[in-house]
C-alpha cells in the first residue's frame, strides 16, 4: 500500500482549526474545479490539447537552445543572455515543480482522461507544471521587456531585414508580442482546469511559482551571468 502523502496525513490528523481549514479549502477547490470543468465541456477539446502541447516542457525547453545556436543571436549579446536565463529558468522550474509534487503528492482529478504520463512524479497534481512554466515565460519576458527591445535592435542593426519589417518604425512589435505571450500563458493555465488535468488551486499555485522563478532568475541568477 502506498504511503500517505504529507497533505493526506495533515488532512486526516486529529481535528484542529488549521486542519479543518485545510480540509474545507481542499473540498472547496475540488468542487469549484469540477464545476468549471463540467460547464466548459462544450469547449473544443482539440484547442485545449493544442494549448497543452504548446506549454509542454519537451516543446518549450529546446526553443532557447535552438535560438541561441541560430545566426541572429551571434549578433546580440543581450539576446544570448536572455536565452541563457530563459533556459536556466526552465531547469529551475523543472526542479521546483518536481520536488513540490513529490513532497505534496496530491492526486490528479479523477475525471482526468487521456493523459500520457512520462515520469512518475507527473502522477501528482500540485502544483501545475504547465502553469508555472508558461507564467515563468510570460513574467520573465515582461520584466525583461527593455532588454528584449535592446536585443532585437542589435539584431536589426546587423542587417536582418525581416526584423526591420517586423519591429516597424514605432518599435512596438516586441511589446505587443510580449503581451500576446502573457495572454497565451493565462489561457494555457486556465485550460488545465478545463481539460481536467488539475484543480484550480494547482493552477494558481503554479502561476505564483512561475512568477517567483522569474524574479529569482532576474535578480539572483542574472547578476552572476
PDB file of C-alpha atoms in Angstrom:
ATOM      1  CA  UNK A   1       0.000   0.000   0.000  1.00  0.00           C
ATOM      2  CA  UNK A   2       1.268   3.427  -0.898  1.00  0.00           C
ATOM      3  CA  UNK A   3       2.376   5.630   1.973  1.00  0.00           C
ATOM      4  CA  UNK A   4       0.014   8.604   2.571  1.00  0.00           C
ATOM      5  CA  UNK A   5       1.309  11.921   1.346  1.00  0.00           C
ATOM      6  CA  UNK A   6       2.028  14.802   3.757  1.00  0.00           C
ATOM      7  CA  UNK A   7      -1.119  16.562   2.526  1.00  0.00           C
ATOM      8  CA  UNK A   8      -3.247  13.461   3.233  1.00  0.00           C
ATOM      9  CA  UNK A   9      -1.710  12.975   6.679  1.00  0.00           C
ATOM     10  CA  UNK A  10      -2.366  16.612   7.548  1.00  0.00           C
ATOM     11  CA  UNK A  11      -5.957  16.465   6.325  1.00  0.00           C
ATOM     12  CA  UNK A  12      -6.714  13.226   8.238  1.00  0.00           C
ATOM     13  CA  UNK A  13      -4.968  14.112  11.508  1.00  0.00           C
ATOM     14  CA  UNK A  14      -6.986  14.823  14.698  1.00  0.00           C
ATOM     15  CA  UNK A  15      -9.320  17.739  14.208  1.00  0.00           C
ATOM     16  CA  UNK A  16      -7.711  21.125  14.744  1.00  0.00           C
ATOM     17  CA  UNK A  17      -8.541  24.553  13.417  1.00  0.00           C
ATOM     18  CA  UNK A  18      -5.707  24.620  10.839  1.00  0.00           C
ATOM     19  CA  UNK A  19      -6.557  21.080   9.666  1.00  0.00           C
ATOM     20  CA  UNK A  20     -10.242  21.885   9.452  1.00  0.00           C
ATOM     21  CA  UNK A  21      -9.484  24.986   7.395  1.00  0.00           C
ATOM     22  CA  UNK A  22      -7.222  22.977   5.057  1.00  0.00           C
ATOM     23  CA  UNK A  23      -9.911  20.337   4.597  1.00  0.00           C
ATOM     24  CA  UNK A  24     -12.501  22.977   3.753  1.00  0.00           C
ATOM     25  CA  UNK A  25     -10.146  24.637   1.259  1.00  0.00           C
ATOM     26  CA  UNK A  26      -9.437  21.289  -0.426  1.00  0.00           C
ATOM     27  CA  UNK A  27     -13.155  20.473  -0.624  1.00  0.00           C
ATOM     28  CA  UNK A  28     -13.921  23.938  -1.999  1.00  0.00           C
ATOM     29  CA  UNK A  29     -11.138  23.622  -4.547  1.00  0.00           C
ATOM     30  CA  UNK A  30     -12.415  20.199  -5.645  1.00  0.00           C
ATOM     31  CA  UNK A  31     -15.987  21.477  -6.002  1.00  0.00           C
ATOM     32  CA  UNK A  32     -15.059  24.612  -7.948  1.00  0.00           C
ATOM     33  CA  UNK A  33     -12.700  22.725 -10.232  1.00  0.00           C
ATOM     34  CA  UNK A  34     -15.297  20.085 -11.088  1.00  0.00           C
ATOM     35  CA  UNK A  35     -17.917  22.780 -11.696  1.00  0.00           C
ATOM     36  CA  UNK A  36     -15.624  24.737 -14.052  1.00  0.00           C
ATOM     37  CA  UNK A  37     -14.626  21.547 -15.859  1.00  0.00           C
ATOM     38  CA  UNK A  38     -18.267  20.471 -16.258  1.00  0.00           C
ATOM     39  CA  UNK A  39     -19.754  23.723 -17.540  1.00  0.00           C
ATOM     40  CA  UNK A  40     -16.907  24.134 -20.062  1.00  0.00           C
ATOM     41  CA  UNK A  41     -17.243  20.655 -21.582  1.00  0.00           C
ATOM     42  CA  UNK A  42     -18.636  22.029 -24.887  1.00  0.00           C
ATOM     43  CA  UNK A  43     -15.321  23.866 -25.344  1.00  0.00           C
ATOM     44  CA  UNK A  44     -13.407  22.268 -28.274  1.00  0.00           C
ATOM     45  CA  UNK A  45     -11.073  19.698 -26.761  1.00  0.00           C
ATOM     46  CA  UNK A  46      -8.590  19.913 -29.635  1.00  0.00           C
ATOM     47  CA  UNK A  47      -7.926  23.577 -28.741  1.00  0.00           C
ATOM     48  CA  UNK A  48      -7.258  22.632 -25.122  1.00  0.00           C
ATOM     49  CA  UNK A  49      -4.907  19.881 -26.287  1.00  0.00           C
ATOM     50  CA  UNK A  50      -3.109  22.351 -28.561  1.00  0.00           C
ATOM     51  CA  UNK A  51      -2.570  24.664 -25.573  1.00  0.00           C
ATOM     52  CA  UNK A  52      -1.339  21.692 -23.560  1.00  0.00           C
ATOM     53  CA  UNK A  53       1.250  20.849 -26.214  1.00  0.00           C
ATOM     54  CA  UNK A  54       2.343  24.488 -26.535  1.00  0.00           C
ATOM     55  CA  UNK A  55       3.138  24.631 -22.807  1.00  0.00           C
ATOM     56  CA  UNK A  56       4.815  21.217 -22.628  1.00  0.00           C
ATOM     57  CA  UNK A  57       8.397  21.300 -21.390  1.00  0.00           C
ATOM     58  CA  UNK A  58       9.508  18.992 -24.203  1.00  0.00           C
ATOM     59  CA  UNK A  59       8.356  21.673 -26.630  1.00  0.00           C
ATOM     60  CA  UNK A  60       9.459  24.795 -24.716  1.00  0.00           C
ATOM     61  CA  UNK A  61      12.914  23.792 -23.459  1.00  0.00           C
ATOM     62  CA  UNK A  62      14.592  23.212 -26.863  1.00  0.00           C
ATOM     63  CA  UNK A  63      13.465  26.627 -28.164  1.00  0.00           C
ATOM     64  CA  UNK A  64      16.020  28.822 -26.299  1.00  0.00           C
ATOM     65  CA  UNK A  65      18.778  26.327 -27.209  1.00  0.00           C
ATOM     66  CA  UNK A  66      17.867  26.447 -30.894  1.00  0.00           C
ATOM     67  CA  UNK A  67      17.654  30.241 -30.878  1.00  0.00           C
ATOM     68  CA  UNK A  68      20.980  30.522 -29.051  1.00  0.00           C
ATOM     69  CA  UNK A  69      22.641  28.464 -31.793  1.00  0.00           C
ATOM     70  CA  UNK A  70      20.950  30.433 -34.586  1.00  0.00           C
ATOM     71  CA  UNK A  71      22.908  33.067 -36.573  1.00  0.00           C
ATOM     72  CA  UNK A  72      20.895  36.120 -35.330  1.00  0.00           C
ATOM     73  CA  UNK A  73      21.872  35.510 -31.689  1.00  0.00           C
ATOM     74  CA  UNK A  74      25.547  35.813 -32.569  1.00  0.00           C
ATOM     75  CA  UNK A  75      24.908  39.486 -33.327  1.00  0.00           C
ATOM     76  CA  UNK A  76      23.382  40.307 -29.947  1.00  0.00           C
ATOM     77  CA  UNK A  77      24.950  39.766 -26.533  1.00  0.00           C
ATOM     78  CA  UNK A  78      21.656  40.842 -24.921  1.00  0.00           C
ATOM     79  CA  UNK A  79      19.720  38.165 -26.804  1.00  0.00           C
ATOM     80  CA  UNK A  80      22.219  35.462 -25.831  1.00  0.00           C
ATOM     81  CA  UNK A  81      21.936  36.453 -22.187  1.00  0.00           C
ATOM     82  CA  UNK A  82      18.123  36.356 -22.329  1.00  0.00           C
ATOM     83  CA  UNK A  83      18.166  32.890 -23.909  1.00  0.00           C
ATOM     84  CA  UNK A  84      20.614  31.564 -21.311  1.00  0.00           C
ATOM     85  CA  UNK A  85      18.481  32.906 -18.460  1.00  0.00           C
ATOM     86  CA  UNK A  86      15.339  31.504 -20.060  1.00  0.00           C
ATOM     87  CA  UNK A  87      16.881  28.034 -20.264  1.00  0.00           C
ATOM     88  CA  UNK A  88      18.155  28.214 -16.667  1.00  0.00           C
ATOM     89  CA  UNK A  89      14.643  29.218 -15.627  1.00  0.00           C
ATOM     90  CA  UNK A  90      13.248  26.109 -17.320  1.00  0.00           C
ATOM     91  CA  UNK A  91      15.705  23.953 -15.361  1.00  0.00           C
ATOM     92  CA  UNK A  92      14.773  25.734 -12.123  1.00  0.00           C
ATOM     93  CA  UNK A  93      11.077  25.195 -12.837  1.00  0.00           C
ATOM     94  CA  UNK A  94      11.632  21.505 -13.550  1.00  0.00           C
ATOM     95  CA  UNK A  95      13.423  21.000 -10.228  1.00  0.00           C
ATOM     96  CA  UNK A  96      10.974  23.105  -8.199  1.00  0.00           C
ATOM     97  CA  UNK A  97       7.797  21.550  -9.606  1.00  0.00           C
ATOM     98  CA  UNK A  98       9.153  18.006  -9.383  1.00  0.00           C
ATOM     99  CA  UNK A  99      10.266  18.489  -5.766  1.00  0.00           C
ATOM    100  CA  UNK A 100       6.970  20.038  -4.635  1.00  0.00           C
ATOM    101  CA  UNK A 101       4.894  17.362  -6.392  1.00  0.00           C
ATOM    102  CA  UNK A 102       6.943  14.625  -4.749  1.00  0.00           C
ATOM    103  CA  UNK A 103       6.530  16.195  -1.303  1.00  0.00           C
ATOM    104  CA  UNK A 104       2.809  17.047  -1.519  1.00  0.00           C
ATOM    105  CA  UNK A 105       1.632  14.106  -3.659  1.00  0.00           C
ATOM    106  CA  UNK A 106      -1.844  15.402  -4.361  1.00  0.00           C
ATOM    107  CA  UNK A 107      -3.655  13.042  -6.785  1.00  0.00           C
ATOM    108  CA  UNK A 108      -4.929  14.453 -10.055  1.00  0.00           C
ATOM    109  CA  UNK A 109      -8.706  14.838 -10.563  1.00  0.00           C
ATOM    110  CA  UNK A 110     -10.488  11.508 -11.004  1.00  0.00           C
ATOM    111  CA  UNK A 111     -12.022  12.818 -14.235  1.00  0.00           C
ATOM    112  CA  UNK A 112      -8.596  13.415 -15.828  1.00  0.00           C
ATOM    113  CA  UNK A 113      -8.695  11.344 -19.017  1.00  0.00           C
ATOM    114  CA  UNK A 114      -6.350  10.661 -21.905  1.00  0.00           C
ATOM    115  CA  UNK A 115      -3.149  11.868 -20.283  1.00  0.00           C
ATOM    116  CA  UNK A 116       0.128  10.146 -21.151  1.00  0.00           C
ATOM    117  CA  UNK A 117       2.439  10.431 -18.138  1.00  0.00           C
ATOM    118  CA  UNK A 118       6.161  10.473 -18.856  1.00  0.00           C
ATOM    119  CA  UNK A 119       7.672  10.323 -15.354  1.00  0.00           C
ATOM    120  CA  UNK A 120       6.355   9.048 -12.034  1.00  0.00           C
ATOM    121  CA  UNK A 121       6.160  12.495 -10.426  1.00  0.00           C
ATOM    122  CA  UNK A 122       3.639  13.537 -13.100  1.00  0.00           C
ATOM    123  CA  UNK A 123       1.071  11.336 -11.382  1.00  0.00           C
ATOM    124  CA  UNK A 124       0.738  14.137  -8.837  1.00  0.00           C
ATOM    125  CA  UNK A 125      -1.260  17.292  -9.361  1.00  0.00           C
ATOM    126  CA  UNK A 126       0.070  20.089  -7.115  1.00  0.00           C
ATOM    127  CA  UNK A 127       1.353  22.421  -8.460  1.00  0.00           C
ATOM    128  CA  UNK A 128       0.588  22.648 -12.178  1.00  0.00           C
ATOM    129  CA  UNK A 129       3.850  22.405 -14.094  1.00  0.00           C
ATOM    130  CA  UNK A 130       2.283  23.845 -17.240  1.00  0.00           C
ATOM    131  CA  UNK A 131       1.051  26.891 -15.315  1.00  0.00           C
ATOM    132  CA  UNK A 132       4.395  27.503 -13.617  1.00  0.00           C
ATOM    133  CA  UNK A 133       6.250  27.143 -16.909  1.00  0.00           C
ATOM    134  CA  UNK A 134       4.084  29.434 -19.036  1.00  0.00           C
ATOM    135  CA  UNK A 135       3.777  32.017 -16.249  1.00  0.00           C
ATOM    136  CA  UNK A 136       7.548  31.967 -15.816  1.00  0.00           C
ATOM    137  CA  UNK A 137       7.947  32.645 -19.545  1.00  0.00           C
ATOM    138  CA  UNK A 138       5.387  35.466 -19.526  1.00  0.00           C
ATOM    139  CA  UNK A 139       6.729  37.070 -16.319  1.00  0.00           C
ATOM    140  CA  UNK A 140      10.345  36.769 -17.440  1.00  0.00           C
ATOM    141  CA  UNK A 141       9.701  38.320 -20.851  1.00  0.00           C
ATOM    142  CA  UNK A 142       7.529  41.091 -19.407  1.00  0.00           C
ATOM    143  CA  UNK A 143      10.136  42.017 -16.803  1.00  0.00           C
ATOM    144  CA  UNK A 144      12.858  41.800 -19.492  1.00  0.00           C
ATOM    145  CA  UNK A 145      10.995  43.991 -21.986  1.00  0.00           C
ATOM    146  CA  UNK A 146      13.726  46.656 -22.096  1.00  0.00           C
ATOM    147  CA  UNK A 147      16.448  44.028 -22.618  1.00  0.00           C
ATOM    148  CA  UNK A 148      14.356  42.337 -25.308  1.00  0.00           C
ATOM    149  CA  UNK A 149      13.913  45.594 -27.196  1.00  0.00           C
ATOM    150  CA  UNK A 150      17.652  46.231 -26.994  1.00  0.00           C
ATOM    151  CA  UNK A 151      18.406  42.671 -28.151  1.00  0.00           C
ATOM    152  CA  UNK A 152      16.179  42.900 -31.207  1.00  0.00           C
ATOM    153  CA  UNK A 153      17.591  46.334 -32.026  1.00  0.00           C
ATOM    154  CA  UNK A 154      21.080  44.839 -32.011  1.00  0.00           C
ATOM    155  CA  UNK A 155      19.986  42.053 -34.345  1.00  0.00           C
ATOM    156  CA  UNK A 156      18.161  44.542 -36.574  1.00  0.00           C
ATOM    157  CA  UNK A 157      21.229  46.783 -36.834  1.00  0.00           C
ATOM    158  CA  UNK A 158      23.232  43.805 -38.079  1.00  0.00           C
ATOM    159  CA  UNK A 159      21.172  43.907 -41.280  1.00  0.00           C
ATOM    160  CA  UNK A 160      18.324  41.470 -40.587  1.00  0.00           C
ATOM    161  CA  UNK A 161      15.643  42.706 -42.998  1.00  0.00           C
ATOM    162  CA  UNK A 162      12.893  40.518 -41.550  1.00  0.00           C
ATOM    163  CA  UNK A 163      13.290  42.025 -38.081  1.00  0.00           C
ATOM    164  CA  UNK A 164      13.332  45.533 -39.516  1.00  0.00           C
ATOM    165  CA  UNK A 165       9.979  44.860 -41.164  1.00  0.00           C
ATOM    166  CA  UNK A 166       8.554  43.083 -38.091  1.00  0.00           C
ATOM    167  CA  UNK A 167       9.606  45.651 -35.492  1.00  0.00           C
ATOM    168  CA  UNK A 168       8.376  48.544 -37.620  1.00  0.00           C
ATOM    169  CA  UNK A 169       9.134  52.241 -37.267  1.00  0.00           C
ATOM    170  CA  UNK A 170       7.461  52.586 -33.866  1.00  0.00           C
ATOM    171  CA  UNK A 171       9.343  49.652 -32.298  1.00  0.00           C
ATOM    172  CA  UNK A 172       6.194  48.465 -30.545  1.00  0.00           C
ATOM    173  CA  UNK A 173       6.094  44.972 -32.054  1.00  0.00           C
ATOM    174  CA  UNK A 174       8.230  43.498 -29.255  1.00  0.00           C
ATOM    175  CA  UNK A 175       5.917  44.942 -26.616  1.00  0.00           C
ATOM    176  CA  UNK A 176       2.814  43.653 -28.419  1.00  0.00           C
ATOM    177  CA  UNK A 177       4.392  40.211 -28.774  1.00  0.00           C
ATOM    178  CA  UNK A 178       5.161  40.036 -25.045  1.00  0.00           C
ATOM    179  CA  UNK A 179       1.573  40.956 -24.193  1.00  0.00           C
ATOM    180  CA  UNK A 180       0.499  38.183 -26.576  1.00  0.00           C
ATOM    181  CA  UNK A 181       2.680  35.751 -24.626  1.00  0.00           C
ATOM    182  CA  UNK A 182       1.055  36.931 -21.378  1.00  0.00           C
ATOM    183  CA  UNK A 183      -2.397  36.235 -22.848  1.00  0.00           C
ATOM    184  CA  UNK A 184      -1.240  32.802 -24.031  1.00  0.00           C
ATOM    185  CA  UNK A 185       0.064  31.969 -20.544  1.00  0.00           C
ATOM    186  CA  UNK A 186      -3.256  32.926 -18.914  1.00  0.00           C
ATOM    187  CA  UNK A 187      -5.329  30.893 -21.392  1.00  0.00           C
ATOM    188  CA  UNK A 188      -2.986  27.895 -21.171  1.00  0.00           C
ATOM    189  CA  UNK A 189      -3.098  27.939 -17.372  1.00  0.00           C
ATOM    190  CA  UNK A 190      -6.902  28.018 -17.321  1.00  0.00           C
ATOM    191  CA  UNK A 191      -7.056  25.221 -19.880  1.00  0.00           C
ATOM    192  CA  UNK A 192      -5.525  22.871 -17.302  1.00  0.00           C
ATOM    193  CA  UNK A 193      -8.729  23.043 -15.263  1.00  0.00           C
ATOM    194  CA  UNK A 194     -10.986  22.866 -18.329  1.00  0.00           C
ATOM    195  CA  UNK A 195      -9.130  19.802 -19.562  1.00  0.00           C
ATOM    196  CA  UNK A 196      -9.418  18.133 -16.169  1.00  0.00           C
ATOM    197  CA  UNK A 197      -5.673  17.855 -15.643  1.00  0.00           C
ATOM    198  CA  UNK A 198      -5.534  19.964 -12.485  1.00  0.00           C
ATOM    199  CA  UNK A 199      -7.561  21.539  -9.714  1.00  0.00           C
ATOM    200  CA  UNK A 200      -7.958  25.307  -9.627  1.00  0.00           C
ATOM    201  CA  UNK A 201      -5.593  25.777  -6.679  1.00  0.00           C
ATOM    202  CA  UNK A 202      -2.921  23.742  -8.511  1.00  0.00           C
ATOM    203  CA  UNK A 203      -3.026  26.274 -11.337  1.00  0.00           C
ATOM    204  CA  UNK A 204      -2.968  29.293  -9.013  1.00  0.00           C
ATOM    205  CA  UNK A 205      -0.005  27.843  -7.109  1.00  0.00           C
ATOM    206  CA  UNK A 206       1.783  27.081 -10.375  1.00  0.00           C
ATOM    207  CA  UNK A 207       1.258  30.635 -11.647  1.00  0.00           C
ATOM    208  CA  UNK A 208       2.643  32.110  -8.405  1.00  0.00           C
ATOM    209  CA  UNK A 209       5.611  29.749  -8.568  1.00  0.00           C
ATOM    210  CA  UNK A 210       6.331  30.833 -12.147  1.00  0.00           C
ATOM    211  CA  UNK A 211       6.377  34.486 -11.112  1.00  0.00           C
ATOM    212  CA  UNK A 212       8.745  33.749  -8.221  1.00  0.00           C
ATOM    213  CA  UNK A 213      11.029  31.824 -10.582  1.00  0.00           C
ATOM    214  CA  UNK A 214      11.170  34.783 -12.966  1.00  0.00           C
ATOM    215  CA  UNK A 215      12.100  37.134 -10.114  1.00  0.00           C
ATOM    216  CA  UNK A 216      14.744  34.690  -8.870  1.00  0.00           C
ATOM    217  CA  UNK A 217      16.301  34.320 -12.324  1.00  0.00           C
ATOM    218  CA  UNK A 218      16.365  38.080 -12.974  1.00  0.00           C
ATOM    219  CA  UNK A 219      17.500  39.300  -9.566  1.00  0.00           C
ATOM    220  CA  UNK A 220      19.616  36.404  -8.261  1.00  0.00           C
ATOM    221  CA  UNK A 221      20.980  34.479 -11.249  1.00  0.00           C
ATOM    222  CA  UNK A 222      21.278  37.302 -13.798  1.00  0.00           C
ATOM    223  CA  UNK A 223      23.910  39.305 -11.827  1.00  0.00           C
ATOM    224  CA  UNK A 224      26.157  36.230 -11.987  1.00  0.00           C
ATOM    225  CA  UNK A 225      25.877  35.839 -15.782  1.00  0.00           C
TER     226      UNK A 225
END
